[in-house]
XYZ file of C-alpha atoms in Angstrom:
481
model
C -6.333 -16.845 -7.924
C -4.181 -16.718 -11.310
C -1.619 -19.057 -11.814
C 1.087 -18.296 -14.747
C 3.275 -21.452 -15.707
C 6.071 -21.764 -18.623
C 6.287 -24.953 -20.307
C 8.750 -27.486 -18.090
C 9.150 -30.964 -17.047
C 6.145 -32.133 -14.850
C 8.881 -32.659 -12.066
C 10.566 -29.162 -12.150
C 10.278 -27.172 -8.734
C 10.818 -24.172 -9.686
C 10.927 -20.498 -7.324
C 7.346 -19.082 -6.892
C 6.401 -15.372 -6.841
C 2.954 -14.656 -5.447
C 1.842 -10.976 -6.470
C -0.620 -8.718 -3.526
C -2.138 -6.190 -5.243
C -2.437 -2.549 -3.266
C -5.547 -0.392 -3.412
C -5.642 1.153 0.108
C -6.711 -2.135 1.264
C -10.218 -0.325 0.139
C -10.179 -1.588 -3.752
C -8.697 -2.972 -6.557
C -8.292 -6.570 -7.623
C -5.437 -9.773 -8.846
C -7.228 -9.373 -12.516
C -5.880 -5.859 -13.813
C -4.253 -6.329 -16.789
C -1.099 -4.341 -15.342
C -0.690 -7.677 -13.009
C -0.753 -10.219 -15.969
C 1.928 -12.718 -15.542
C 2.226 -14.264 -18.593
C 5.335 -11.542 -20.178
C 7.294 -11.723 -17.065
C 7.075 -15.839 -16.637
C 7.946 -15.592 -20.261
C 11.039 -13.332 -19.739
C 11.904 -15.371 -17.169
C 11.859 -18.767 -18.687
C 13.974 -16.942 -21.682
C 16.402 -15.986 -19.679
C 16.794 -19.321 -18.076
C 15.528 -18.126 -14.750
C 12.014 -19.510 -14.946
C 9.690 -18.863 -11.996
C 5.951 -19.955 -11.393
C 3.894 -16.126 -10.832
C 0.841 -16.542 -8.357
C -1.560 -13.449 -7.790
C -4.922 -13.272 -6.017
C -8.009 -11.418 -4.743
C -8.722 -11.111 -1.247
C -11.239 -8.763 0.713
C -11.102 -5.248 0.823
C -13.157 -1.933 2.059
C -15.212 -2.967 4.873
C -15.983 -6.050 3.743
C -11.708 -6.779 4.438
C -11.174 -4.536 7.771
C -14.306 -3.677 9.611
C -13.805 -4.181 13.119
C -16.064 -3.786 16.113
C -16.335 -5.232 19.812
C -19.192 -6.567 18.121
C -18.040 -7.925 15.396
C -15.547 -9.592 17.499
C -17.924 -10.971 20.065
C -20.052 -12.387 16.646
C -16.233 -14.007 15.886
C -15.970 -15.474 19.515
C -19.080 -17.275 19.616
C -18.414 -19.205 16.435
C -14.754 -19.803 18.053
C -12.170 -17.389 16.397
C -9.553 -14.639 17.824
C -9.367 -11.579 16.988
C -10.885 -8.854 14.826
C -11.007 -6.623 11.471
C -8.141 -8.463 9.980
C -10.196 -10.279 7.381
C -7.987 -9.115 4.440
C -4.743 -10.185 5.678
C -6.097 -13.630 6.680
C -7.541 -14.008 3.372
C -3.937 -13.214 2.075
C -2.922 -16.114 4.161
C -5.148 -18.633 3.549
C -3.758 -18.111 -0.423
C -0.030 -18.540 0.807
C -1.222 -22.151 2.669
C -2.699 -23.008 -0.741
C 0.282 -22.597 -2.851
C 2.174 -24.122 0.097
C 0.225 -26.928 -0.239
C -0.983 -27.400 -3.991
C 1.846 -24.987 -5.935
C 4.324 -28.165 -6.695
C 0.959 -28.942 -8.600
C 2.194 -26.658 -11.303
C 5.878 -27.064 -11.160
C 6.526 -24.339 -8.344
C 9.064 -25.334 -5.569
C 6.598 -24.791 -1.666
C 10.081 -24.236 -0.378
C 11.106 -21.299 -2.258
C 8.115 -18.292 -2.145
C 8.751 -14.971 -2.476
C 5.830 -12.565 -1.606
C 5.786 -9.310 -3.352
C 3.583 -6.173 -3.580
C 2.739 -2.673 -4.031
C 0.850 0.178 -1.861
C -1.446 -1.625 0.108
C -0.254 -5.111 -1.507
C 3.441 -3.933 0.165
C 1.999 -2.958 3.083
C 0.482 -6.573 3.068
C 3.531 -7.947 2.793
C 5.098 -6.540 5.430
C 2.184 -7.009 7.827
C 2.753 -10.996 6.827
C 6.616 -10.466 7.474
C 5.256 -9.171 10.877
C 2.275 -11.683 11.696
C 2.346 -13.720 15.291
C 1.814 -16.781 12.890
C 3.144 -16.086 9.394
C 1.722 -18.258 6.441
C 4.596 -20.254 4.844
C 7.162 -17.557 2.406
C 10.856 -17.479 2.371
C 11.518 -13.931 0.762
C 9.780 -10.618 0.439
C 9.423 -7.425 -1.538
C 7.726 -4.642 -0.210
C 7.350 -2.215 -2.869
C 5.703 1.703 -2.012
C 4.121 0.502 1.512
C 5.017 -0.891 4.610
C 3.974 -1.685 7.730
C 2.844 1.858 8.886
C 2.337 3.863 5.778
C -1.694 3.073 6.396
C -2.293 2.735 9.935
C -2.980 0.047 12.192
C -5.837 0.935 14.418
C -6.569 0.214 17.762
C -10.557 -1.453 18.349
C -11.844 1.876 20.159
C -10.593 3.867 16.520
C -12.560 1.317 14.571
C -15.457 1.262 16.808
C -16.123 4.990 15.842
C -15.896 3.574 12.024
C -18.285 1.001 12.590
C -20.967 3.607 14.652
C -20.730 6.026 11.880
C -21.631 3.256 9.105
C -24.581 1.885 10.935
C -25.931 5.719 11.666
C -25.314 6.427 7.783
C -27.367 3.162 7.090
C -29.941 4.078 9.567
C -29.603 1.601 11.893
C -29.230 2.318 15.531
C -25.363 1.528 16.524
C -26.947 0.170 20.450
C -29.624 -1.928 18.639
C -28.877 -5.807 19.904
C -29.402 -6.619 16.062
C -27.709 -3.953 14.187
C -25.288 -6.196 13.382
C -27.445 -8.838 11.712
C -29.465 -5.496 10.326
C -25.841 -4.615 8.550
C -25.861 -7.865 7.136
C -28.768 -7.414 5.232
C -27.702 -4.025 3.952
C -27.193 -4.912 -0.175
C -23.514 -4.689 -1.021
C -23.174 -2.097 -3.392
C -24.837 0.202 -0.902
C -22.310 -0.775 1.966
C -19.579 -0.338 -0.036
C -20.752 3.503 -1.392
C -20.759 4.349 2.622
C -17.645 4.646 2.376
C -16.629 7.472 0.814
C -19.757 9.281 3.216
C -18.675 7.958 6.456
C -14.707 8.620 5.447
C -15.107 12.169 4.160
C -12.613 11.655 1.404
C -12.571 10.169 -2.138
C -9.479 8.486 -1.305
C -10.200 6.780 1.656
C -8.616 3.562 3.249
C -8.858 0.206 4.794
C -6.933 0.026 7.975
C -6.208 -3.142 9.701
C -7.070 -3.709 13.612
C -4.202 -3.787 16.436
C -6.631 -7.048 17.596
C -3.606 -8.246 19.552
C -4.430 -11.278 17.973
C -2.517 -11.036 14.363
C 0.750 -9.206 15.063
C 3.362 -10.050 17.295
C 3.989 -6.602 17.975
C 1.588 -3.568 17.627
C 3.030 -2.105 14.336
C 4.076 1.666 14.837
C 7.355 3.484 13.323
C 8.617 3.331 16.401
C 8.783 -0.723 16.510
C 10.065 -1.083 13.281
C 12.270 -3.855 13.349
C 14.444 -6.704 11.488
C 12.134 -9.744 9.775
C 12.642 -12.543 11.858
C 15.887 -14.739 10.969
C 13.455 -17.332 8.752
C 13.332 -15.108 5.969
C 16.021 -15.344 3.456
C 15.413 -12.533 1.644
C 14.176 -8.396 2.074
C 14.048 -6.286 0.214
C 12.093 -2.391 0.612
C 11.513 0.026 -2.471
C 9.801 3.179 -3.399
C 8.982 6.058 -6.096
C 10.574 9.563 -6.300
C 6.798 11.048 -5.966
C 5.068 8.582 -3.933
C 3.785 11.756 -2.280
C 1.335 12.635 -5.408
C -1.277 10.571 -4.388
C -2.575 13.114 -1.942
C -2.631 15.845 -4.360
C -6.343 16.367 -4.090
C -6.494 16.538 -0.498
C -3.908 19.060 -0.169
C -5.313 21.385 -2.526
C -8.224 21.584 0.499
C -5.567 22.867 2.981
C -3.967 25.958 3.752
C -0.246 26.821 5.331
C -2.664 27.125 9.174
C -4.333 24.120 8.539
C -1.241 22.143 7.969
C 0.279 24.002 10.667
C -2.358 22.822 13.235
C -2.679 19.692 12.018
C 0.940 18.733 12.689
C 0.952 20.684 16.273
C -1.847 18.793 17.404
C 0.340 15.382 17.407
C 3.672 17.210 17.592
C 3.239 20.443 19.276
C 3.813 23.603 18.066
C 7.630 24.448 18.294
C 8.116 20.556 16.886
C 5.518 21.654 14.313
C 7.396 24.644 13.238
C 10.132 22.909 12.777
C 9.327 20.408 10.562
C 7.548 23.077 8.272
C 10.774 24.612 8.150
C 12.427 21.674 7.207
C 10.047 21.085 4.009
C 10.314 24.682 3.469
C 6.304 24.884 3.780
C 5.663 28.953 4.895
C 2.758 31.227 4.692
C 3.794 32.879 1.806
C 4.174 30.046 -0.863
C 1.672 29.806 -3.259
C -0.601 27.287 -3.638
C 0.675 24.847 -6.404
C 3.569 25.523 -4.421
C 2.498 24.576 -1.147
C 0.715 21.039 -2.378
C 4.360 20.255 -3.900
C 6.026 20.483 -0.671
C 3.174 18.837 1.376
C 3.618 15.832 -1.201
C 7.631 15.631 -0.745
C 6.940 15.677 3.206
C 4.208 12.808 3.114
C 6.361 10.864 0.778
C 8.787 10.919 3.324
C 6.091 10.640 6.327
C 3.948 7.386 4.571
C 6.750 5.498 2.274
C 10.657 6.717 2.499
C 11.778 6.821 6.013
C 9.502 3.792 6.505
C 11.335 2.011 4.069
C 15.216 3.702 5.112
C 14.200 2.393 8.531
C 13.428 -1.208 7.772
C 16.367 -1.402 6.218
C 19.042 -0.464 8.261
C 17.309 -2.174 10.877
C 16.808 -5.457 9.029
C 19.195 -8.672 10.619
C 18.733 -10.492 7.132
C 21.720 -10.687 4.985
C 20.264 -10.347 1.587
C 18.407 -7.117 2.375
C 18.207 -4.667 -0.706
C 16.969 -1.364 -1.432
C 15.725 0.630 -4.219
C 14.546 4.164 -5.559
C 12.588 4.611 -8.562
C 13.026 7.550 -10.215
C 11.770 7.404 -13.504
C 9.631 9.730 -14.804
C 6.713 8.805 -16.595
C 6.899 9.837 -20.289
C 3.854 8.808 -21.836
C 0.567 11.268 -21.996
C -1.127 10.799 -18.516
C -1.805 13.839 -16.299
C 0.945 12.395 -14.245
C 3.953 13.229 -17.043
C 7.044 13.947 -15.886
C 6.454 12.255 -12.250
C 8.089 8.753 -11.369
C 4.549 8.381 -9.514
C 2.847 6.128 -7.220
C 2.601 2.797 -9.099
C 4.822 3.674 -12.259
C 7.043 1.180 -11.451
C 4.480 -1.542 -11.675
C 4.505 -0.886 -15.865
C 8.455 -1.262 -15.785
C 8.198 -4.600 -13.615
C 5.579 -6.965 -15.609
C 6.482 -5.946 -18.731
C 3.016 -5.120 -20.003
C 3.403 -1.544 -21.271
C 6.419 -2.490 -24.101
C 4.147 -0.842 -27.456
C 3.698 2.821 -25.675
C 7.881 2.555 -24.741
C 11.159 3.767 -26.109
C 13.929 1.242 -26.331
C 15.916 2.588 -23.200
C 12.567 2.103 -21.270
C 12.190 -1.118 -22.609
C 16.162 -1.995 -21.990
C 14.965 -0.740 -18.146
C 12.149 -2.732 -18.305
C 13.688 -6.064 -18.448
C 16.611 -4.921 -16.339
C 14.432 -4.523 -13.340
C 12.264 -7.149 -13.765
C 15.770 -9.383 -13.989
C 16.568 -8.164 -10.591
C 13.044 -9.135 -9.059
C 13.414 -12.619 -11.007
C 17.102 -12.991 -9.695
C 16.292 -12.280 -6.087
C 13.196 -14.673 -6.271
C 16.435 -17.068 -7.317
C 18.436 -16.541 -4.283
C 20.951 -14.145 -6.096
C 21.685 -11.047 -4.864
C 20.213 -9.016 -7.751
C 22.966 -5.373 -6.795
C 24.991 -4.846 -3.950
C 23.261 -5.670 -0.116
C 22.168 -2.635 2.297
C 24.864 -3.304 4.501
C 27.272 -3.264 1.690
C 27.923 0.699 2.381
C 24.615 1.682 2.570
C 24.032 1.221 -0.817
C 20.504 0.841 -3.104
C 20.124 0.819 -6.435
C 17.909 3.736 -8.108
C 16.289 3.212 -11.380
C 15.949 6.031 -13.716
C 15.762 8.749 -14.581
C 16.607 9.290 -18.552
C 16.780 4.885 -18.719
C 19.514 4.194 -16.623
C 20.157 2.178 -13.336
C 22.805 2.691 -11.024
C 23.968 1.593 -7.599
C 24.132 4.627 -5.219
C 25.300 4.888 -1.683
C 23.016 7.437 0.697
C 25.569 9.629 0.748
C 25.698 10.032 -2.953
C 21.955 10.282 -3.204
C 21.481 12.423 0.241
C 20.664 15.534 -2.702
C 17.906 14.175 -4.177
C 16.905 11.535 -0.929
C 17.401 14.339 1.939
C 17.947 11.432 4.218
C 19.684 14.008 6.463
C 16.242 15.717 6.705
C 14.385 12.584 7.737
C 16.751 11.758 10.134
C 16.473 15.453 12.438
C 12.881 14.964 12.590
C 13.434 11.307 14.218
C 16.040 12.658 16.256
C 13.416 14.917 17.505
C 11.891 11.517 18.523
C 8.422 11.944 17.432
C 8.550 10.687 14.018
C 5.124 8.041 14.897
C 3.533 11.142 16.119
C 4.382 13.049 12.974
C 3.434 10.105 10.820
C -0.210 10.263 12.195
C -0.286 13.809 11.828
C 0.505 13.324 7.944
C -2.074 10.667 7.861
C -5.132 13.002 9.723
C -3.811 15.597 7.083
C -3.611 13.324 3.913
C -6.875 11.295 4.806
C -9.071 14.003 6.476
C -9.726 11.527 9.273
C -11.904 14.417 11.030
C -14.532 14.015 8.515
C -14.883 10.210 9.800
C -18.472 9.560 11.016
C -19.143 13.877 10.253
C -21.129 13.437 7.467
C -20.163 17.270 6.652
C -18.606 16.583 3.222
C -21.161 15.536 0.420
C -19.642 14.860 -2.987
C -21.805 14.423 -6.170
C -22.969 11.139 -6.032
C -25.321 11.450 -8.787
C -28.289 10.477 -7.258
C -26.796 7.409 -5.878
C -27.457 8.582 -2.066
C -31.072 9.063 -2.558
C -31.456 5.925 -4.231
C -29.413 3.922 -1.583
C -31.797 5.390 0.971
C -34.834 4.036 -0.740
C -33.462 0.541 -1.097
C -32.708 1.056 2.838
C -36.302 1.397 3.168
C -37.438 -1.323 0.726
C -37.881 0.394 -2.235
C -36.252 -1.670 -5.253
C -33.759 -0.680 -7.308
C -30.688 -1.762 -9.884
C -28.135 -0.256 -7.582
C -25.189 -0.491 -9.756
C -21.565 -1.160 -7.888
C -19.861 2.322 -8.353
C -16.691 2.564 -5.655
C -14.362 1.211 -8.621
C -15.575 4.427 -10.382
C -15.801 7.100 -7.460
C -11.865 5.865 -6.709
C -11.172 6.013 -10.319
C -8.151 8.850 -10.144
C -7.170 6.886 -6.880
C -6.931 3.456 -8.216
C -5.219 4.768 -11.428
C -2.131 5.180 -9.356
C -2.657 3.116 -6.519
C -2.669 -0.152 -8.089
């Protein structure tokens, strides 16, 4: 856990922002430098806003959400509910610590607001929807929520678990395979998973263990934040969509086209294609582009549109970020996955122009002020209206209906008309995620010898297995912070 403090009075109380990093609840990590706290605590305190700016590590990858009747059974018989939901308990185990300790450091336990991104905003919103939240008061869930990685039920998970153990060697029915799986070094667990998922950019998922939620999440039971939280607020990038670039340069139009009609149906199927404007004929680069704008609506946007038209709390807010990134990075010109995260801590100033900088601070006042109790731009409710940052430096205050051109909320809304907007969700997901390589073993990336080596320490041979996910995810966590 990091803790980031300005210089006050040893009885100040001051609001408390507690950071959840993302990572696809597979990796990443509180102690990026992108996260570091001190220039926004420092921005703060000069503006005469000061806050107290909390961030932490919790599990991830199969160490976080590995789930199994096993594993649960294991769980019983030392007394605890549930299953798989390691991660999120480990995110609330930190929110009863700064409950209890943060006035330690001048931060007020009655005043927390919990934000994140990707899988850290997805966090939050699972802790907005827990049967017994931790102790917060606001929220910010930035490029994730509930849904955009799904919950799984046990039986899903159990086919995870199988193909793990059969990867490892170690028979799935054996009364000790999980005590075998314990022994299993680390690093070599944790390279599994890119063989067992199929994909380079694979996820965590968290368990429906009817245990932590109140409600098994699903776009369908998207829902207000009950009336204890003072604060919402829901965000996202123009191209949140980019992140599955890779994967959709595997697919074809009749691949996409059977993927979707196999949750949807075919006429549904047909339709949404025509929606996106995704036909035989497009070419490829072409193709991917549109495949991107429909998961960015499928995984983030309409997630996000829902919540918060649906949200009972008064000071619910909204925002689109669509600045571009302008600095060399293979992602130029895209207001990608993560870009806002160098606009919000202010850790990026030396590689910015002044209007960037001048946006900077302007968004990361907004965050500060809402962490306050101000109402950083007009609410939701105020005429539907959201505040979109960027592009060329500026910020303005749009309504949906002045934004419907570049938002296509209109286009969102047919397909959930249609009313199978979970099913279409999931079909985006098998897409994006290749979840019919789980457990296939068909796909072999380069591993560099790494899979012939794992198998050896398997069998006893001794090795310096080096820790290499954070490398093999490298593209991945590069925008996925």
């Amino acid at each position: 856990m990091n803790i980031t403090t300005p210089t006050t009075h040893a009885s100040t109380k001051l609001p408390v922002m507690v950071y959840i990093h993302g990572g696809s609840f597979l990796f990443g990590g509180a102690n990026k430098g992108v996260f570091d706290c001190v220039n926004f605590v420092t921005h703060a305190a000069n503006r005469h806003t000061p806050i107290v700016a909390v961030n932490f590590n919790y599990r991830v990858g199969l160490g976080g959400f590995l789930a199994s009747s096993t594993i649960k059974a294991d769980l019983k018989r030392d007394g605890f509910e549930g299953v798989g939901n390691f991660g999120l308990y480990d995110q609330q185990v930190a929110l009863h610590w700064v409950n209890r300790y943060i006035a330690s450091f001048g931060g007020d336990s009655g005043n927390v607001t919990i934000y994140g991104e990707s899988a850290g905003g997805m966090s939050v919103s699972h802790q907005i929807a827990a049967k017994s939240p931790a102790p917060f008061h606001r929220a910010i869930a930035m490029s994730g929520h509930l849904n955009t990685i799904p919950t799984w039920t046990l039986s899903h998970h159990e086919k995870r678990y199988c193909a793990l153990l059969k990867y490892l060697h170690i028979d799935p029915d054996s009364p000790s395979a999980l005590d075998q799986l314990r022994n299993v070094p680390q690093d070599v667990v944790s390279r599994a998973t890119i063989h067992v998922e199929g994909i380079f950019n694979a996820t965590g998922n968290p368990c429906d263990d009817g245990v932590f939620h109140a409600v098994t999440p699903s776009f369908n039971a998207i829902s207000s934040p009950a009336s204890w939280l003072k604060g919402y607020m829901v965000g996202d990038t123009l191209d949140e969509g980019m992140i599955f670039y890779e994967s959709f340069c595997e697919d074809s139009f009749s691949t996409i086209r059977a993927g979707i009609a196999s949750r949807v149906g075919v006429d549904a199927a047909d339709t949404i294609l025509e929606l996106y404007g995704v036909t035989p004929d497009l070419p490829k680069d072409e193709l991917v582009k549109r495949m991107e704008d429909m998961a960015g609506d499928a995984a983030f946007k309409a997630h996000n549109w829902v919540a918060a038209h649906r949200s009972d709390i008064p000071q619910t807010f909204g925002y689109h970020f669509d600045q571009a990134c302008a600095h060399e990075s293979s992602f130029r010109g895209l207001a990608y996955h993560a870009l806002d995260l160098l606009y919000l801590f202010l850790n990026f100033d030396e590689h910015m122009t002044q209007g960037q900088r001048e946006l900077v601070r302007t968004m990361a006042n907004h965050f500060i002020d809402f962490a306050h109790g101000k109402d950083p731009w007009p609410r939701v409710s105020n005429g539907a209206s959201w505040i979109r940052y960027g592009q060329n430096d500026i910020h303005k205050v749009v309504t949906e209906a002045e934004d419907e051109r570049v938002r296509k909320y209109s286009r969102m809304q047919k397909i959930m008309d249609m009313g199978i907007y979970q099913e279409f969700t999931l079909a985006i997901d098998d897409i994006s995620g290749k979840r019919h390589r789980m457990g296939t073993f068909e796909w072999k990336p380069d591993q560099a010898g790494y899979v012939a080596r794992d198998m050896e320490v398997l069998d006893g041979v001794q090795y310096d297995v080096r820790p290499v996910l954070g490398g093999e995810v490298r593209a991945g966590e590069t925008v996925a912070a």
